[in-house]
Short mmCIF file of C-alpha atoms and ligand atoms in Angstrom, two decimals:
data_model
loop_
_atom_site.label_atom_id
_atom_site.label_comp_id
_atom_site.label_asym_id
_atom_site.label_seq_id
_atom_site.Cartn_x
_atom_site.Cartn_y
_atom_site.Cartn_z
CA MET K 8 20.82 -5.49 67.02
CA LYS K 9 20.53 -7.80 70.03
CA LEU K 10 17.22 -9.48 70.93
CA LEU K 11 16.05 -11.69 73.76
CA LEU K 12 13.23 -13.95 72.56
CA VAL K 13 11.15 -15.29 75.46
CA ALA K 14 9.18 -18.55 75.69
CA GLY K 15 7.69 -20.03 78.82
CA ALA K 16 4.77 -22.37 78.32
CA ARG K 17 3.57 -24.90 75.77
CA PRO K 18 1.48 -22.54 73.60
CA ASN K 19 4.50 -20.20 73.23
CA PHE K 20 6.74 -22.75 71.58
CA MET K 21 4.91 -22.93 68.22
CA LYS K 22 4.88 -19.13 68.13
CA ILE K 23 8.62 -18.65 68.70
CA ALA K 24 9.79 -21.46 66.38
CA PRO K 25 9.36 -19.50 63.11
CA LEU K 26 10.61 -16.27 64.74
CA MET K 27 13.78 -17.98 65.89
CA ALA K 28 14.34 -19.40 62.41
CA ALA K 29 13.68 -16.04 60.69
CA LEU K 30 15.87 -14.08 63.11
CA ARG K 31 18.76 -16.51 62.76
CA GLN K 32 18.84 -15.82 59.01
CA HIS K 33 19.81 -12.20 59.60
CA ALA K 34 23.51 -11.62 60.21
CA ASP K 35 22.78 -8.25 61.86
CA ALA K 36 20.40 -9.80 64.45
CA GLU K 37 21.95 -11.44 67.50
CA VAL K 38 19.21 -13.46 69.18
CA LEU K 39 19.27 -15.27 72.51
CA LEU K 40 16.44 -17.64 73.38
CA VAL K 41 15.21 -17.43 76.98
CA HIS K 42 13.08 -20.27 78.39
CA THR K 43 11.43 -19.19 81.63
CA GLY K 44 10.77 -22.77 82.73
CA GLN K 45 7.03 -22.14 83.34
CA HIS K 46 6.46 -25.47 81.61
CA TYR K 47 9.23 -27.92 82.33
CA ASP K 48 7.99 -31.53 81.82
CA GLN K 49 9.46 -33.52 78.95
CA LYS K 50 5.98 -33.69 77.41
CA MET K 51 5.02 -30.05 78.00
CA SER K 52 8.33 -28.57 76.84
CA ASP K 53 11.32 -30.66 75.65
CA ASP K 54 9.29 -32.71 73.12
CA PHE K 55 8.07 -29.46 71.53
CA PHE K 56 11.59 -28.10 71.13
CA ARG K 57 12.61 -31.33 69.39
CA ASP K 58 9.49 -31.56 67.19
CA LEU K 59 9.60 -27.91 66.18
CA GLU K 60 13.37 -27.94 65.62
CA ILE K 61 13.89 -25.04 68.03
CA PRO K 62 17.51 -24.73 69.17
CA ALA K 63 18.15 -25.39 72.86
CA PRO K 64 17.49 -22.25 74.95
CA ASP K 65 20.53 -20.06 75.57
CA ILE K 66 19.21 -19.20 79.04
CA ASN K 67 16.80 -21.15 81.25
CA LEU K 68 15.23 -19.27 84.16
CA GLY K 69 13.85 -22.43 85.84
CA ALA K 70 10.77 -20.65 87.23
CA GLY K 71 8.50 -23.72 87.49
CA SER K 72 4.93 -23.93 88.85
CA GLY K 73 3.25 -22.07 91.71
CA SER K 74 0.45 -19.61 92.33
CA HIS K 75 0.15 -16.84 89.73
CA ALA K 76 1.99 -14.39 91.97
CA GLU K 77 4.74 -16.87 92.84
CA GLN K 78 5.28 -17.95 89.25
CA THR K 79 5.21 -14.38 87.88
CA ALA K 80 7.54 -13.14 90.61
CA ARG K 81 10.04 -15.95 90.05
CA VAL K 82 10.18 -15.23 86.32
CA MET K 83 10.69 -11.51 87.00
CA MET K 84 13.42 -12.07 89.57
CA ALA K 85 15.30 -14.45 87.30
CA PHE K 86 14.84 -12.36 84.14
CA GLU K 87 16.01 -9.03 85.56
CA PRO K 88 19.72 -10.00 85.92
CA VAL K 89 19.62 -11.53 82.43
CA CYS K 90 18.38 -8.21 80.99
CA LEU K 91 21.05 -6.32 82.91
CA LYS K 92 23.83 -8.63 81.77
CA GLU K 93 22.79 -8.96 78.13
CA ALA K 94 21.51 -5.36 77.63
CA PRO K 95 19.40 -6.26 74.58
CA ASP K 96 17.88 -3.73 72.18
CA TRP K 97 14.61 -5.65 72.23
CA VAL K 98 12.80 -8.19 74.38
CA VAL K 99 10.31 -10.10 72.23
CA VAL K 100 7.43 -11.85 74.02
CA VAL K 101 4.63 -13.93 72.52
CA GLY K 102 1.10 -14.89 73.56
CA ASP K 103 -0.52 -14.34 76.94
CA VAL K 104 0.95 -16.66 79.57
CA ASN K 105 2.38 -15.51 82.89
CA SER K 106 5.91 -15.54 81.46
CA THR K 107 4.84 -13.13 78.68
CA MET K 108 3.67 -10.46 81.10
CA ALA K 109 6.44 -11.04 83.64
CA CYS K 110 9.24 -10.56 81.08
CA ALA K 111 7.54 -7.61 79.36
CA VAL K 112 7.16 -5.69 82.64
CA THR K 113 10.69 -6.52 83.79
CA ALA K 114 12.28 -5.37 80.52
CA LYS K 115 10.21 -2.21 80.22
CA LYS K 116 11.13 -1.07 83.74
CA LEU K 117 14.78 -1.39 82.75
CA GLY K 118 14.15 0.86 79.73
CA ILE K 119 14.42 -2.01 77.22
CA ARG K 120 12.02 -1.94 74.30
CA VAL K 121 9.38 -4.67 74.22
CA ALA K 122 7.75 -6.26 71.17
CA HIS K 123 4.58 -8.31 71.69
CA VAL K 124 3.66 -10.96 69.15
CA GLU K 125 -0.08 -11.83 69.12
CA ALA K 126 -1.09 -8.47 70.59
CA GLY K 127 -4.62 -7.07 70.80
CA LEU K 128 -6.56 -10.28 71.46
CA ARG K 129 -9.33 -9.62 73.98
CA SER K 130 -11.86 -11.98 75.59
CA ARG K 131 -13.26 -9.17 77.80
CA ASP K 132 -13.25 -11.80 80.55
CA MET K 133 -11.27 -10.51 83.50
CA THR K 134 -11.59 -13.83 85.32
CA MET K 135 -9.04 -15.23 82.83
CA PRO K 136 -5.45 -14.66 83.98
CA GLU K 137 -4.47 -14.56 80.31
CA GLU K 138 -6.70 -11.50 79.72
CA ILE K 139 -4.88 -9.63 82.48
CA ASN K 140 -1.55 -10.69 80.98
CA ARG K 141 -2.65 -9.44 77.53
CA LEU K 142 -3.81 -6.06 78.83
CA CYS K 143 -0.66 -5.45 80.88
CA THR K 144 1.69 -6.50 78.08
CA ASP K 145 -0.05 -4.47 75.37
CA ALA K 146 -0.25 -1.37 77.59
CA ILE K 147 3.55 -1.13 77.76
CA ALA K 148 4.78 -2.72 74.52
CA ASP K 149 6.62 -0.58 71.96
CA LEU K 150 5.73 -2.76 68.97
CA LEU K 151 2.48 -4.72 68.81
CA PHE K 152 2.14 -7.44 66.16
CA THR K 153 -1.43 -8.56 65.53
CA THR K 154 -2.93 -11.66 63.94
CA ASP K 155 -6.02 -9.93 62.52
CA GLU K 156 -7.59 -6.51 62.03
CA MET K 157 -10.04 -7.03 64.91
CA ALA K 158 -7.07 -7.22 67.27
CA SER K 159 -5.52 -4.09 65.71
CA GLU K 160 -8.84 -2.31 66.21
CA ASN K 161 -8.94 -3.34 69.90
CA LEU K 162 -5.55 -1.71 70.36
CA ARG K 163 -6.60 1.51 68.59
CA ARG K 164 -9.65 1.74 70.84
CA GLU K 165 -7.33 1.42 73.86
CA GLY K 166 -5.31 4.36 72.61
CA VAL K 167 -2.25 2.55 71.23
CA ALA K 168 -0.48 4.76 68.67
CA GLU K 169 -1.02 3.63 65.08
CA GLU K 170 2.70 3.41 64.28
CA LYS K 171 3.22 0.76 66.98
CA ILE K 172 0.57 -1.60 65.54
CA HIS K 173 1.52 -4.02 62.77
CA PHE K 174 -0.95 -6.53 61.33
CA VAL K 175 1.39 -9.34 60.29
CA GLY K 176 -0.59 -12.60 60.46
CA ASN K 177 -0.16 -15.56 62.74
CA THR K 178 3.15 -17.17 63.68
CA MET K 179 1.32 -20.20 65.09
CA ILE K 180 -0.04 -20.78 61.60
CA ASP K 181 3.48 -20.40 60.13
CA THR K 182 4.38 -23.41 62.26
CA LEU K 183 1.22 -25.32 61.35
CA LEU K 184 1.78 -24.90 57.62
CA ARG K 185 5.43 -25.88 57.95
CA HIS K 186 4.67 -29.19 59.69
CA ILE K 187 1.21 -30.19 58.47
CA GLU K 188 2.25 -32.54 55.67
CA ARG K 189 4.59 -34.48 57.95
CA ALA K 190 1.88 -34.56 60.62
CA GLN K 191 -0.79 -35.88 58.29
CA ARG K 192 1.46 -38.67 57.10
CA LEU K 193 1.93 -40.11 60.60
CA PRO K 194 -0.02 -43.32 61.17
CA LEU K 195 -3.10 -42.85 63.35
CA PRO K 196 -3.20 -44.57 66.74
CA VAL K 197 -4.60 -48.12 66.62
CA GLY K 198 -8.40 -48.26 66.24
CA LEU K 199 -8.82 -44.76 64.76
CA ASP K 200 -9.92 -44.11 61.18
CA ARG K 201 -9.56 -40.90 59.20
CA LYS K 202 -12.54 -38.58 59.98
CA GLY K 203 -13.92 -41.29 62.26
CA TYR K 204 -12.99 -39.89 65.70
CA ALA K 205 -13.03 -36.69 67.74
CA VAL K 206 -10.29 -34.93 69.74
CA LEU K 207 -10.92 -33.41 73.17
CA THR K 208 -8.61 -31.07 75.11
CA LEU K 209 -9.37 -29.38 78.42
CA HIS K 210 -7.12 -27.45 80.74
CA ARG K 211 -8.75 -24.15 81.77
CA PRO K 212 -9.17 -23.92 85.55
CA ALA K 213 -12.83 -22.85 84.98
CA ASN K 214 -13.48 -26.21 83.28
CA VAL K 215 -11.26 -28.66 85.10
CA ASP K 216 -10.79 -27.52 88.69
CA ARG K 217 -14.37 -28.28 89.89
CA GLU K 218 -15.45 -31.90 89.73
CA GLU K 219 -19.11 -31.12 88.88
CA VAL K 220 -18.11 -28.92 85.91
CA LEU K 221 -15.56 -31.41 84.56
CA SER K 222 -17.96 -34.36 84.90
CA GLY K 223 -20.74 -32.27 83.27
CA ILE K 224 -18.52 -31.62 80.24
CA LEU K 225 -17.46 -35.27 80.01
CA GLY K 226 -21.11 -36.32 80.32
CA ALA K 227 -21.98 -34.10 77.33
CA VAL K 228 -19.05 -35.47 75.33
CA GLU K 229 -20.67 -38.92 75.69
CA THR K 230 -23.03 -37.79 72.87
CA VAL K 231 -19.96 -38.01 70.63
CA ALA K 232 -18.40 -41.03 72.36
CA ASP K 233 -21.60 -43.04 71.83
CA GLN K 234 -20.93 -42.79 68.08
CA ILE K 235 -17.18 -42.37 67.52
CA PRO K 236 -14.01 -42.63 69.66
CA VAL K 237 -12.91 -39.47 71.43
CA VAL K 238 -9.14 -39.06 71.99
CA PHE K 239 -8.38 -36.95 75.05
CA PRO K 240 -4.72 -35.94 75.54
CA ALA K 241 -4.88 -34.60 79.08
CA HIS K 242 -2.86 -31.66 80.46
CA PRO K 243 -1.23 -32.47 83.84
CA ARG K 244 -3.70 -30.21 85.69
CA THR K 245 -6.64 -32.05 84.07
CA ALA K 246 -5.15 -35.51 84.54
CA ARG K 247 -4.94 -34.91 88.30
CA ASN K 248 -8.62 -33.98 88.48
CA LEU K 249 -9.83 -36.81 86.26
CA ALA K 250 -8.91 -39.46 88.79
CA ALA K 251 -12.19 -39.01 90.70
CA ILE K 252 -14.48 -39.12 87.64
CA ARG K 253 -16.08 -42.01 85.74
CA VAL K 254 -15.19 -41.66 82.08
CA HIS K 255 -17.06 -43.24 79.09
CA PRO K 256 -15.00 -46.18 77.72
CA ASN K 257 -14.93 -44.62 74.23
CA ILE K 258 -13.19 -41.52 75.63
CA ARG K 259 -9.51 -42.50 75.43
CA ILE K 260 -7.34 -40.54 77.84
CA THR K 261 -3.66 -40.17 76.88
CA GLY K 262 -0.84 -38.01 78.27
CA PRO K 263 -0.09 -34.69 76.54
CA LEU K 264 1.03 -35.23 72.94
CA SER K 265 3.90 -33.53 71.23
CA TYR K 266 3.21 -30.98 68.47
CA VAL K 267 3.43 -33.00 65.26
CA PRO K 268 1.45 -36.04 66.49
CA PHE K 269 -1.19 -33.72 67.96
CA VAL K 270 -1.60 -31.67 64.80
CA GLY K 271 -1.79 -34.89 62.75
CA LEU K 272 -4.50 -36.18 65.07
CA VAL K 273 -6.50 -32.95 64.72
CA ALA K 274 -6.09 -32.71 60.94
CA ASN K 275 -7.51 -36.23 60.44
CA SER K 276 -10.34 -35.88 62.96
CA ARG K 277 -14.06 -35.35 62.46
CA MET K 278 -14.26 -32.62 65.10
CA VAL K 279 -12.40 -31.05 67.99
CA LEU K 280 -13.82 -30.09 71.38
CA THR K 281 -11.48 -27.78 73.29
CA ASP K 282 -10.99 -24.91 75.70
CA SER K 283 -7.61 -23.98 74.20
CA GLY K 284 -6.94 -20.68 72.42
CA GLY K 285 -4.53 -21.79 69.72
CA ILE K 286 -6.52 -24.88 68.70
CA GLN K 287 -9.41 -22.61 67.68
CA GLU K 288 -7.03 -21.05 65.13
CA GLU K 289 -5.46 -24.31 63.93
CA THR K 290 -8.87 -25.94 63.31
CA THR K 291 -9.99 -22.85 61.38
CA VAL K 292 -7.02 -23.20 59.02
CA LEU K 293 -7.50 -26.97 58.71
CA GLY K 294 -11.28 -26.64 58.15
CA ILE K 295 -12.09 -28.95 61.07
CA PRO K 296 -15.26 -28.17 63.10
CA CYS K 297 -14.25 -26.83 66.51
CA ILE K 298 -16.56 -26.75 69.52
CA THR K 299 -15.04 -24.38 72.04
CA LEU K 300 -16.03 -25.14 75.63
CA ARG K 301 -15.82 -21.52 76.74
CA SER K 302 -18.41 -18.75 76.82
CA ASN K 303 -16.09 -16.22 75.20
CA THR K 304 -13.05 -16.15 72.99
CA GLU K 305 -10.20 -13.71 72.48
CA ARG K 306 -10.09 -15.04 68.91
CA PRO K 307 -13.53 -14.06 67.51
CA ILE K 308 -12.25 -14.20 63.94
CA THR K 309 -12.33 -18.01 64.23
CA CYS K 310 -16.09 -17.79 64.84
CA GLU K 311 -16.70 -15.07 62.24
CA VAL K 312 -14.88 -16.60 59.32
CA GLY K 313 -13.65 -19.97 60.59
CA THR K 314 -15.11 -23.23 61.88
CA ASN K 315 -15.38 -22.32 65.56
CA ILE K 316 -18.53 -22.39 67.67
CA LEU K 317 -18.70 -21.36 71.34
CA THR K 318 -20.82 -23.44 73.70
CA GLY K 319 -19.41 -22.59 77.14
CA ASN K 320 -19.34 -25.56 79.49
CA ASP K 321 -23.13 -26.01 79.44
CA PRO K 322 -23.76 -29.71 78.73
CA GLU K 323 -26.94 -29.08 76.66
CA ARG K 324 -25.20 -26.61 74.35
CA ILE K 325 -22.21 -28.93 73.95
CA ARG K 326 -24.55 -31.81 73.03
CA GLY K 327 -26.44 -29.62 70.52
CA ALA K 328 -23.25 -28.52 68.77
CA ALA K 329 -21.85 -32.06 68.75
CA ARG K 330 -25.04 -33.43 67.18
CA ALA K 331 -24.86 -30.72 64.48
CA VAL K 332 -21.30 -31.74 63.59
CA LEU K 333 -22.10 -35.44 63.62
CA ALA K 334 -25.00 -34.69 61.23
CA ASP K 335 -22.67 -32.59 59.01
CA ARG K 336 -24.54 -29.38 59.71
CA MET K 337 -21.51 -27.09 60.15
CA ARG K 338 -20.29 -24.38 57.82
CA ARG K 339 -16.91 -24.84 56.13
CA GLY K 340 -15.38 -21.45 56.92
CA ARG K 341 -12.32 -19.85 55.32
CA VAL K 342 -8.76 -18.94 56.30
CA PRO K 343 -8.26 -15.43 57.75
CA GLU K 344 -6.17 -12.87 55.85
CA LYS K 345 -2.36 -13.22 56.17
CA TRP K 346 -2.54 -16.61 57.92
CA ASP K 347 -0.27 -17.72 55.12
CA GLY K 348 2.95 -18.97 56.70
CA HIS K 349 4.88 -15.66 56.43
CA ALA K 350 4.04 -13.85 59.67
CA ALA K 351 7.48 -14.34 61.24
CA ALA K 352 9.22 -12.92 58.17
CA ARG K 353 6.99 -9.81 58.35
CA ILE K 354 7.72 -9.40 62.06
CA VAL K 355 11.48 -9.65 61.60
CA GLU K 356 11.35 -7.08 58.80
CA VAL K 357 9.57 -4.57 61.08
CA LEU K 358 11.87 -5.29 64.02
CA LEU K 359 15.04 -4.81 62.01
CA ASP K 360 13.67 -1.56 60.56
CA ALA K 361 12.53 -0.12 63.89
CA HIS K 362 14.60 2.93 64.67
CA PRO K 363 15.66 3.23 68.34
CA VAL K 364 14.01 6.64 68.86
CA SER K 365 10.78 5.85 67.06
CA CYS K 366 9.32 3.85 69.98
C1 LIG A 425 -0.60 -22.15 81.12
C2 LIG A 425 -1.11 -20.80 80.65
C3 LIG A 425 -2.31 -20.99 79.72
C4 LIG A 425 -1.99 -21.96 78.61
C5 LIG A 425 -1.50 -23.26 79.23
C6 LIG A 425 -1.19 -24.30 78.16
C7 LIG A 425 -0.89 -18.93 82.25
C8 LIG A 425 -1.65 -18.02 83.12
N1 LIG A 425 -1.57 -19.98 81.76
O1 LIG A 425 -1.60 -22.72 81.93
O2 LIG A 425 -2.67 -19.75 79.16
O3 LIG A 425 -3.14 -22.18 77.83
O4 LIG A 425 -0.33 -22.97 80.00
O5 LIG A 425 -0.72 -25.47 78.69
O6 LIG A 425 0.27 -18.71 82.03
N2 LIG A 425 2.40 -28.67 85.27
C9 LIG A 425 3.13 -29.80 85.12
N3 LIG A 425 4.17 -29.79 84.25
C10 LIG A 425 4.52 -28.70 83.54
C11 LIG A 425 3.78 -27.52 83.71
C12 LIG A 425 2.73 -27.52 84.57
O7 LIG A 425 2.85 -30.81 85.73
O8 LIG A 425 5.48 -28.75 82.75
C13 LIG A 425 1.26 -28.65 86.19
C14 LIG A 425 1.62 -28.09 87.53
O9 LIG A 425 0.99 -28.84 88.49
C15 LIG A 425 1.05 -26.69 87.51
C16 LIG A 425 -0.15 -26.85 86.59
O10 LIG A 425 0.22 -27.86 85.64
O11 LIG A 425 0.72 -26.22 88.76
C17 LIG A 425 -0.52 -25.59 85.87
O12 LIG A 425 0.61 -25.06 85.18
P1 LIG A 425 0.74 -23.47 84.91
O13 LIG A 425 1.94 -23.16 84.11
O14 LIG A 425 0.55 -22.75 86.20
O15 LIG A 425 -0.54 -23.13 84.07
P2 LIG A 425 -1.28 -23.92 82.91
O16 LIG A 425 -2.58 -24.41 83.43
O17 LIG A 425 -0.38 -24.92 82.25
#
């Protein structure tokens, strides 16, 4: 069986790492890793490959940045000849970035079967490009691997046949559990004490593209910065927009961090404030309070059973949640079912068993 495994942007890399490792253990699986080049900076891509011990991509599509249409189109145009040349049995895509949807659509139109890892997540927010990517990918995928039963239920409600849906757990958590001990042993940056600082990440266009919204969020985060340092590893999009804003001296802006140092920073922190998707899941597993600066989440299980609380980007709600965490008034939460480090193994088992005519 021949598979093309696709990764494009930073949040994909921790999802493909355990899949790549599990697939490479099977002599009857020939796997080629395709990097679309959606993220291309050393700090947004190469450092993750090194940290996560992912082998160098077999094929790099070099798509780069651009508008959504430009980026998606470039990935599609570069991926189509690869599919034709390699003629894989499966294209495996993960997550919800533009590369995920672009490669799924391209493969499916060539009659190649598509497997989607992290299927069924829904924010019901059609202003998020990721929601459109999720809907398009899930509508055409032949195998849909979910991280929780709520996601499986979303797919059933959309009419996806039961035999295509497999609740396998969370490959991002496979990666977290594999690296957490190493991450926690790393020394903290100078001036930070265990449980004595917060971590902030922001990159969603809805939060960072308008100066008044970004400065409103940073103003609210001052409630935390007045008491403990706030470390803020900034995404390139955010870093550009921060230049015009006055930032509290206890909010320490750094460049993007690589995976292991970032996870170590989160695991030792008092709280995280974020608009990321994956960090909501990682904090739930680590038991760290997470204030999510979005009004919705495609990962509601992290609010139901985990440590996540949604505040949107409303400064008053952010302040209220931050005060509750600083006063230790947050529930502990628990780890969702099957977030146990074995999701990739379950996925590979299903993939290798899938009969060509069953999809
Ligand atoms: C993408 C994903 C988002 C994910 C995020 C994580 C989509 C629709 N969005 O958003 O779901 O949470 O990645 O980081 O796919 N840039 C660089 N260097 C890079 C990559 C990007 O400087 O290596 C800059 C470019 O100026 C680019 C901007 O960041 O225009 C945005 O990059 P893009 O890939 O379009 O989307 P992200 O905001 O990173």
